[in-house]
GROMACS .gro file of C-alpha atoms in nm:
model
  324
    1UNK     CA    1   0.422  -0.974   0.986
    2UNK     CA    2   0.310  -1.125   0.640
    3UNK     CA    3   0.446  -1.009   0.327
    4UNK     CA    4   0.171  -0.782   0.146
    5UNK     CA    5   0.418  -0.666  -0.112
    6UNK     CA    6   0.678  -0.902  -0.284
    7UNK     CA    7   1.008  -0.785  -0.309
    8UNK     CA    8   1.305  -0.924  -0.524
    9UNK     CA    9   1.654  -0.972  -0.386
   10UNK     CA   10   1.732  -0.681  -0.638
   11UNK     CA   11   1.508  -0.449  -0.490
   12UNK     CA   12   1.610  -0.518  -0.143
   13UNK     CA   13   1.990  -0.496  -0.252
   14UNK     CA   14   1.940  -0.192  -0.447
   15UNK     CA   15   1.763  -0.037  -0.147
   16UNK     CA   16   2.009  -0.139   0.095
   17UNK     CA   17   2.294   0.005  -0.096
   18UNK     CA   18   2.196   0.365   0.031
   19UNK     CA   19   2.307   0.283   0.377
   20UNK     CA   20   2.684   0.149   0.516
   21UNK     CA   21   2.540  -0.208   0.535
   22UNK     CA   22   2.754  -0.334   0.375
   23UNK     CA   23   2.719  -0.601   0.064
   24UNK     CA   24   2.409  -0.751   0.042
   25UNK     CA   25   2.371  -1.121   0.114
   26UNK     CA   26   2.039  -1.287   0.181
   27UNK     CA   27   1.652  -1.188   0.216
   28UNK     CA   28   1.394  -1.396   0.387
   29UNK     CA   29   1.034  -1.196   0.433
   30UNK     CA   30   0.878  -1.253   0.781
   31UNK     CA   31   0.557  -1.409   0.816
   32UNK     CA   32   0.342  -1.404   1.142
   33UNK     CA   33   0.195  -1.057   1.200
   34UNK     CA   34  -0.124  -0.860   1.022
   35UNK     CA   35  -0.064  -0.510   0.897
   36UNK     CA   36   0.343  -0.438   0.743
   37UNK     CA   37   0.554  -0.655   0.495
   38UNK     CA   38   0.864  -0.711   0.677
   39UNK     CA   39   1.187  -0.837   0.539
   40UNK     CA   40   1.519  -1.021   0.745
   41UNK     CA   41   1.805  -0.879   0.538
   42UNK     CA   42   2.153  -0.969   0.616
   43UNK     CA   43   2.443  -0.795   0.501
   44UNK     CA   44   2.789  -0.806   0.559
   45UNK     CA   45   2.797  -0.519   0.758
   46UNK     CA   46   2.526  -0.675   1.005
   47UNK     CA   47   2.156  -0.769   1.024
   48UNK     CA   48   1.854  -0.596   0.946
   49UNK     CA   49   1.474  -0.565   0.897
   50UNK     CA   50   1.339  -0.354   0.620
   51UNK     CA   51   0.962  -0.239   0.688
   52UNK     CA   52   0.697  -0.140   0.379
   53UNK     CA   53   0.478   0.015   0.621
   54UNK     CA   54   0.138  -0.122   0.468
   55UNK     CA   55  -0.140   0.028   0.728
   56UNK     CA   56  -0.197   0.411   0.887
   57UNK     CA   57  -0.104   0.756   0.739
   58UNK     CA   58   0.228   0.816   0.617
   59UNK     CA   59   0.233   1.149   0.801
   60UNK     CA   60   0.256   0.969   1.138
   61UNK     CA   61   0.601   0.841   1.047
   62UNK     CA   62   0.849   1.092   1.137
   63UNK     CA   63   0.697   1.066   1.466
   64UNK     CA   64   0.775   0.711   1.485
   65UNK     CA   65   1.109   0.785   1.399
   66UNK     CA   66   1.118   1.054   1.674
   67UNK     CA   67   1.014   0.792   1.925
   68UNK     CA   68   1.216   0.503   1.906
   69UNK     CA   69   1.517   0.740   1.807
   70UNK     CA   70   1.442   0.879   2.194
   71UNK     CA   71   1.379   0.538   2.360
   72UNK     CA   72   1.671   0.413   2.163
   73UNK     CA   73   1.915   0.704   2.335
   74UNK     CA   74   1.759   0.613   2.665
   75UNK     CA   75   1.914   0.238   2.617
   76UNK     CA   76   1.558   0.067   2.582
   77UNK     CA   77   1.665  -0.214   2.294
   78UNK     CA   78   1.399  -0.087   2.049
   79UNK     CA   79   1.437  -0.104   1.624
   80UNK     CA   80   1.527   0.291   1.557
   81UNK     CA   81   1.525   0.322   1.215
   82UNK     CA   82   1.875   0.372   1.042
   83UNK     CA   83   1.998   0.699   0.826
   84UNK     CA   84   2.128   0.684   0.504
   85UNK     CA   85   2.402   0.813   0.388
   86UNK     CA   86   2.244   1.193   0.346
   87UNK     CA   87   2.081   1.137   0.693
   88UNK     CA   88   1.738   1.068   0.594
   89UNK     CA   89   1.549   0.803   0.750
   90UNK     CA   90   1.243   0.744   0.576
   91UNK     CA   91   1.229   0.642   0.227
   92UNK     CA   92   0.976   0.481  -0.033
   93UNK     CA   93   0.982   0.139  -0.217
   94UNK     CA   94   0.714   0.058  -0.442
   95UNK     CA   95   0.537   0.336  -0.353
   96UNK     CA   96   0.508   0.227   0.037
   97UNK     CA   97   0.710   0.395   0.346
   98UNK     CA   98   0.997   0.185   0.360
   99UNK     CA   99   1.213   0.176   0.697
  100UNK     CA  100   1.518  -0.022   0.769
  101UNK     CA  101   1.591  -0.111   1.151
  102UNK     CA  102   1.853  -0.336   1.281
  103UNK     CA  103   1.762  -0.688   1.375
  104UNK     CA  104   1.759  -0.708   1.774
  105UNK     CA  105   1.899  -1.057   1.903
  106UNK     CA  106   1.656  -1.305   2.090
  107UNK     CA  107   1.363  -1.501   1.999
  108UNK     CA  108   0.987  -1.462   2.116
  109UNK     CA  109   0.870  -1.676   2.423
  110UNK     CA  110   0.526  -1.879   2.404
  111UNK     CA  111   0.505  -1.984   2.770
  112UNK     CA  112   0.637  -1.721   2.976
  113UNK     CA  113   0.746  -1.718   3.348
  114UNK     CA  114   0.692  -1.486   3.645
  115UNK     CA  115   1.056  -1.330   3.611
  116UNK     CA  116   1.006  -1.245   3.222
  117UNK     CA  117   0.666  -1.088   3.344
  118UNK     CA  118   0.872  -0.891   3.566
  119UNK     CA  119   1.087  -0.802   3.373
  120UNK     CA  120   0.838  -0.735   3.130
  121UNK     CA  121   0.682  -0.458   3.397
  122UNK     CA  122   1.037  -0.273   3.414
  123UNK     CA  123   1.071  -0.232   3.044
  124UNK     CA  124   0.701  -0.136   3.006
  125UNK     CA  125   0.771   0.172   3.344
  126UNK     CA  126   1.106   0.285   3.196
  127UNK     CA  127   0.930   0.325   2.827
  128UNK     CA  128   0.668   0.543   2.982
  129UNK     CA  129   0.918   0.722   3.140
  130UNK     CA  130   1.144   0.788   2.839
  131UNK     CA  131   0.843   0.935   2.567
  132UNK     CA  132   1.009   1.254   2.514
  133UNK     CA  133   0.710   1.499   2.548
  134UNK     CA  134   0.557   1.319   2.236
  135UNK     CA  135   0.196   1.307   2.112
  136UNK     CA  136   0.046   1.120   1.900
  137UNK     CA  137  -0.397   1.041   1.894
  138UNK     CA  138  -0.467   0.675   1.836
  139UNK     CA  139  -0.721   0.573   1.551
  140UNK     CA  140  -0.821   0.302   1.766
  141UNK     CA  141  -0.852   0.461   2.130
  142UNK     CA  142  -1.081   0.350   2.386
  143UNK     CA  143  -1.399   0.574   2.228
  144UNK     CA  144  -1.367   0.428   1.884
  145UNK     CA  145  -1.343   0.065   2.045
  146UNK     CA  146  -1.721   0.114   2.262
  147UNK     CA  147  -1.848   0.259   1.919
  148UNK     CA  148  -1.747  -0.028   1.701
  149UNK     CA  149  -1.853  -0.299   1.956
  150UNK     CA  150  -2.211  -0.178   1.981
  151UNK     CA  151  -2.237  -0.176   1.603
  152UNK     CA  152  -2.052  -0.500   1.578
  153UNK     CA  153  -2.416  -0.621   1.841
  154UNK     CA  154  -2.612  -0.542   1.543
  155UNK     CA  155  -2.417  -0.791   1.358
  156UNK     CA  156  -2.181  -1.080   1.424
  157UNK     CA  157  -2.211  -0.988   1.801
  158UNK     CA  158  -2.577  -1.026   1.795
  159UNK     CA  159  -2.546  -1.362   1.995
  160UNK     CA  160  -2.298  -1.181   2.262
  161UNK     CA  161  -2.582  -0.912   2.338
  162UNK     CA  162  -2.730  -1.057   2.706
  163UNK     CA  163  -2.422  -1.006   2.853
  164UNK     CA  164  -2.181  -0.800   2.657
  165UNK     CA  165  -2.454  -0.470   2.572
  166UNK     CA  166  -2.487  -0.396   2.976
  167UNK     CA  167  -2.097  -0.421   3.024
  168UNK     CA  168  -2.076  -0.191   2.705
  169UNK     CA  169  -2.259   0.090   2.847
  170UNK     CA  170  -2.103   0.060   3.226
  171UNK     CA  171  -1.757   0.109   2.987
  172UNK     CA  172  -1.919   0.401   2.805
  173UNK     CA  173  -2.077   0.551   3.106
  174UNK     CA  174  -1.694   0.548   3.257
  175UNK     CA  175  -1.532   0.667   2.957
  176UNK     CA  176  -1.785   0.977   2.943
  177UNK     CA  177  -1.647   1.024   3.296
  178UNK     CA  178  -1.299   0.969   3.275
  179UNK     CA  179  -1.240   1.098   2.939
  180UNK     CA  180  -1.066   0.928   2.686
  181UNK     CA  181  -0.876   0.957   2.327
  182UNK     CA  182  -0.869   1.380   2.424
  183UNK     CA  183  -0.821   1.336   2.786
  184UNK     CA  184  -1.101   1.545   2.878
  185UNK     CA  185  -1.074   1.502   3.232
  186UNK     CA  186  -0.835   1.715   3.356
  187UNK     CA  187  -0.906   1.697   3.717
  188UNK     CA  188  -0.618   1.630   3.892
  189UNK     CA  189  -0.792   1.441   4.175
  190UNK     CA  190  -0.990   1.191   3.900
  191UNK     CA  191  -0.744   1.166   3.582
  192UNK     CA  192  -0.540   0.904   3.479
  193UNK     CA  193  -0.174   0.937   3.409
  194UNK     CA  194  -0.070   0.904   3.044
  195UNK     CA  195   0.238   0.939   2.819
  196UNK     CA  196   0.295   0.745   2.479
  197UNK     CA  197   0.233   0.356   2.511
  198UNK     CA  198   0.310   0.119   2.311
  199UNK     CA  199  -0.015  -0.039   2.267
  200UNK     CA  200   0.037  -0.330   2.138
  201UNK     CA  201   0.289  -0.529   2.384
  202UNK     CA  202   0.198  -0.913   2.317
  203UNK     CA  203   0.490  -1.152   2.362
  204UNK     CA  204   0.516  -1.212   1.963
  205UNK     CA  205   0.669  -0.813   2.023
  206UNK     CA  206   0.945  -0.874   2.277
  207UNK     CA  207   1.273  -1.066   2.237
  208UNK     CA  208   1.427  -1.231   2.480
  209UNK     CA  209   1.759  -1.436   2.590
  210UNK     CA  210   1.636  -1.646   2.896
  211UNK     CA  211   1.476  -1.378   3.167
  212UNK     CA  212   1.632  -1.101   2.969
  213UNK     CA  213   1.472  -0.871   2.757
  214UNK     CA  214   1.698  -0.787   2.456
  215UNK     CA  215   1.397  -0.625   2.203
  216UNK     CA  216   1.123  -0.443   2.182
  217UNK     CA  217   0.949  -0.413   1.882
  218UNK     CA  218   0.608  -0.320   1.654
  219UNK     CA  219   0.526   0.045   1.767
  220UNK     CA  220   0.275   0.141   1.503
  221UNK     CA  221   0.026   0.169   1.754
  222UNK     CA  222   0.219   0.365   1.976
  223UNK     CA  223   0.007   0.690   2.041
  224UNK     CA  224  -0.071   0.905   2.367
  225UNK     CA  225  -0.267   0.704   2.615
  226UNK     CA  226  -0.351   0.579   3.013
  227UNK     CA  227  -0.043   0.422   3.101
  228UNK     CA  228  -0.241   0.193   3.282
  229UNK     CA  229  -0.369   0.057   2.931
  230UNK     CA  230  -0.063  -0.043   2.832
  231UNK     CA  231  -0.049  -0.269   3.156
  232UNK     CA  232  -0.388  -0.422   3.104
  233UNK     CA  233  -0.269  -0.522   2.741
  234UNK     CA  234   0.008  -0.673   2.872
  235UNK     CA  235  -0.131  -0.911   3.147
  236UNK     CA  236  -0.455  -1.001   2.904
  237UNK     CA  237  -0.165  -1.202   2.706
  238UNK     CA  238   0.149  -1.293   2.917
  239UNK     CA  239  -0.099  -1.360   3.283
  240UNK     CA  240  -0.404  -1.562   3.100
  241UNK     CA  241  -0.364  -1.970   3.135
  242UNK     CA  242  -0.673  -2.126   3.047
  243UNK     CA  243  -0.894  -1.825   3.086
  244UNK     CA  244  -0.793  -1.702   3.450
  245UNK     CA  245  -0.567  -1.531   3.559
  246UNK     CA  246  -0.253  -1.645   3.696
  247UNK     CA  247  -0.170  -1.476   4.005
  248UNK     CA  248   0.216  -1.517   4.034
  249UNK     CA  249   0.275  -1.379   3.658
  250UNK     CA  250   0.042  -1.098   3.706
  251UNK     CA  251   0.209  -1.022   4.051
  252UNK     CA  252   0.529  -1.027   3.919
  253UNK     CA  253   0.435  -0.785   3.621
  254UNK     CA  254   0.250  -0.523   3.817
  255UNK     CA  255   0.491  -0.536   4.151
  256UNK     CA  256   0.791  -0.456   3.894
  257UNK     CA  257   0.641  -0.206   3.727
  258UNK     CA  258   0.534  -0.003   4.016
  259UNK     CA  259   0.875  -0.007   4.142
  260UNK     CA  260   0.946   0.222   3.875
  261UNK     CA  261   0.644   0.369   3.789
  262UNK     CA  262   0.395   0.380   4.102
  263UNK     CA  263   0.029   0.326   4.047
  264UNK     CA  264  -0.233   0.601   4.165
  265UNK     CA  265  -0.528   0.560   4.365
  266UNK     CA  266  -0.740   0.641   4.033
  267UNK     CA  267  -0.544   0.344   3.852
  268UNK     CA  268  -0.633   0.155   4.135
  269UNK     CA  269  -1.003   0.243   4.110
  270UNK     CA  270  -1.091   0.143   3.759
  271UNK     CA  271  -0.834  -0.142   3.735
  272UNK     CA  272  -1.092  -0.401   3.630
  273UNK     CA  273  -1.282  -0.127   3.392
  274UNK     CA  274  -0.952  -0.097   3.212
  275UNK     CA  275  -0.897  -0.434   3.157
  276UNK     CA  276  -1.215  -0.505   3.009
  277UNK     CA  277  -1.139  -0.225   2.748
  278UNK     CA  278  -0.814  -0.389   2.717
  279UNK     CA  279  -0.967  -0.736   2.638
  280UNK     CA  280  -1.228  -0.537   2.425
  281UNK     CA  281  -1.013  -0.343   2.218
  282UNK     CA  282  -0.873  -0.609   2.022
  283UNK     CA  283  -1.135  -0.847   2.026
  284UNK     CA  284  -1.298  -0.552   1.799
  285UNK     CA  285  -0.988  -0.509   1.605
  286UNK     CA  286  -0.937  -0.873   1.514
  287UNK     CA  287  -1.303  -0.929   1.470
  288UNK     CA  288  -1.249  -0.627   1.206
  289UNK     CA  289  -0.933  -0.748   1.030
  290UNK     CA  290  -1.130  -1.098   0.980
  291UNK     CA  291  -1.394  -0.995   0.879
  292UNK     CA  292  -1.206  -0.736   0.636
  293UNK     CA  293  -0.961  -1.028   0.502
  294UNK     CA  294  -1.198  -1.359   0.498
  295UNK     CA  295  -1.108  -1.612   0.305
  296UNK     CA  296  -0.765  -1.390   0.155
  297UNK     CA  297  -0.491  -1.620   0.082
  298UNK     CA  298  -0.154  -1.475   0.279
  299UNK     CA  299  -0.267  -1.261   0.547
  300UNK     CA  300  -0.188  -1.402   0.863
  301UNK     CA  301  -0.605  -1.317   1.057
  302UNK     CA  302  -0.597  -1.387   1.434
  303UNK     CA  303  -0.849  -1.519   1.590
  304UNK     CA  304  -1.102  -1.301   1.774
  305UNK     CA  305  -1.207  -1.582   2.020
  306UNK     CA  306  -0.899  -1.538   2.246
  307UNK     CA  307  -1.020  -1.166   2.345
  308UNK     CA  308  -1.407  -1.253   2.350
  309UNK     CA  309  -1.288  -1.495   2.614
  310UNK     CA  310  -1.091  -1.285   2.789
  311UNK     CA  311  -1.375  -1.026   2.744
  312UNK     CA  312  -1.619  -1.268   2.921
  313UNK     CA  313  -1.413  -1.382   3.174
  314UNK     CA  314  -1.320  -1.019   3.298
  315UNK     CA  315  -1.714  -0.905   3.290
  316UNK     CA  316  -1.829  -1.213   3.426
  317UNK     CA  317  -1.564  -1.347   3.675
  318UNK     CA  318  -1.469  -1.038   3.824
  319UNK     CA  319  -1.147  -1.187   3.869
  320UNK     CA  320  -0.857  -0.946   3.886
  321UNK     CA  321  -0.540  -0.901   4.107
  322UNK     CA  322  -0.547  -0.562   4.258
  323UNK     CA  323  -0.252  -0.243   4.199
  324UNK     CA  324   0.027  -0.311   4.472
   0.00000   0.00000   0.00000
């Protein structure tokens, strides 16, 4: 979360003063993430993070609000945003959409264990059980990821095109199938099951106290989408050691998620296809943002060479632990 747009302490406290925070105390902006500016504030009346939402129309955030206000009332620990005191819940500072959230307790976990993958897989089955009837299209869904990798073979990729152009157009030749940002399929007997997902569920957006999970944050990619997405996000970060798979993590993930939310025979089907899109979709996205921000002093780029890996291993390895 680096911080695009500087803020004074009397800015923040002058913000804050709108809600029952309490006094003002202390600031500290976040760094570590790509596309908001996001501030700690602490206040004697608690602790809190005020968003300038930096990326994406404004228009989509009243449905943010709508969403986490929902998966906040169905006790999922998630940042709803807080009212003022005339009730509103979005506002504008420095001419951005400004948000403020409480801080949830916990820290981030680097080197995660089969029971946090677990319980990981609960959290991830109970969100797409609680959207609320929601819908939101994603401006990076599975046909706008195909489309920029192909261009990106005319380019940067070029040296990726022996093996990456014929697993391309297998993925487009299943997406023109399956259907995918509209959901064109509607065949009950071939479609996938969807609901709003996250999106963008890497461990640097979870919080946990030892096996628990205690937050659940960064929805601005949240949109409608295959469920089953949302999964193969999930185990191309927390299951990957060293390029492989490990097989207890990604066990422990999928076997507690189904216990909530059972998988379908057509999840089972194209379980490797979707976890090459998975790997695929922000390998393109990263390679983007890099390529957008080169050489631009305070914006925290990741590096695209984690997903091209994954990407290659997944196309090439075949490796995969199958849908209990």
């Amino acid at each position: 979360m680096s911080v695009f747009t500087q803020l004074s302490d009397t800015e923040i406290a002058r913000f804050v003063s709108r809600f029952d925070a309490g006094a003002f105390v202390t600031a500290e902006g976040v760094s570590g993430g790509s596309e908001n500016t996001n501030y700690f504030v602490d206040c004697s009346g608690g602790r809190f993070v005020l968003t300038l939402v930096e990326r994406g129309p404004s228009a989509d955030l009243p449905f943010f609000v709508r969403l986490l206000d929902c998966l906040h009332a169905a006790g999922l620990p998630v940042p709803h945003a807080i009212t003022d005191r005339d009730g509103n819940a979005l506002h504008t500072l420095r001419n951005k959409p400004a948000l403020l959230q409480p801080r949830l307790s916990g820290s981030h976990v680097e080197h995660v264990n089969a029971n946090q993958c677990a319980a990981l897989g609960t959290m991830l089955a109970k969100l797409h059980n609680s959207a609320c009837d929601l819908e939101r299209t994603s401006d990076r869904g599975a046909d706008w990821t195909v489309q920029k990798a192909m261009s990106l073979l005319d380019t940067v990729w070029k040296s990726h095109t022996p093996w990456l152009e014929p697993a391309l157009l297998v993925l487009k030749e299943w997406l023109d199938f399956s259907g995918s940002e509209g959901f064109k399929n509607t065949d009950p007997d071939t479609s996938l099951p969807t609901s709003i997902i996250h999106g963008d569920l890497f461990r640097d957006n979870v919080l946990f106290e030892g096996d628990r999970i205690t937050g659940v944050i960064d929805f601005y990619n949240a949109a409608t989408g295959w469920t089953l997405f949302d999964i193969a996000v999930c185990v191309n970060d927390w299951c990957v050691d060293d390029f492989c798979l490990n097989t207890d993590r990604t066990d422990a993930l999928l076997t507690a998620y189904a216990s909530v939310h059972p998988f379908s025979a057509q999840e089972r089907a194209c379980w490797s296809q979707m976890l090459q899109l998975a790997a695929l979709r922000f390998w393109v996205s990263r390679q983007q943002y890099a390529l957008e921000h080169k050489n631009q002093a305070g914006v925290l780029v990741k590096d695209p060479e984690y997903f091209h890996r994954v990407m290659k291993m997944h196309v090439q390895s075949g490796q995969t632990v199958d849908l209990p």
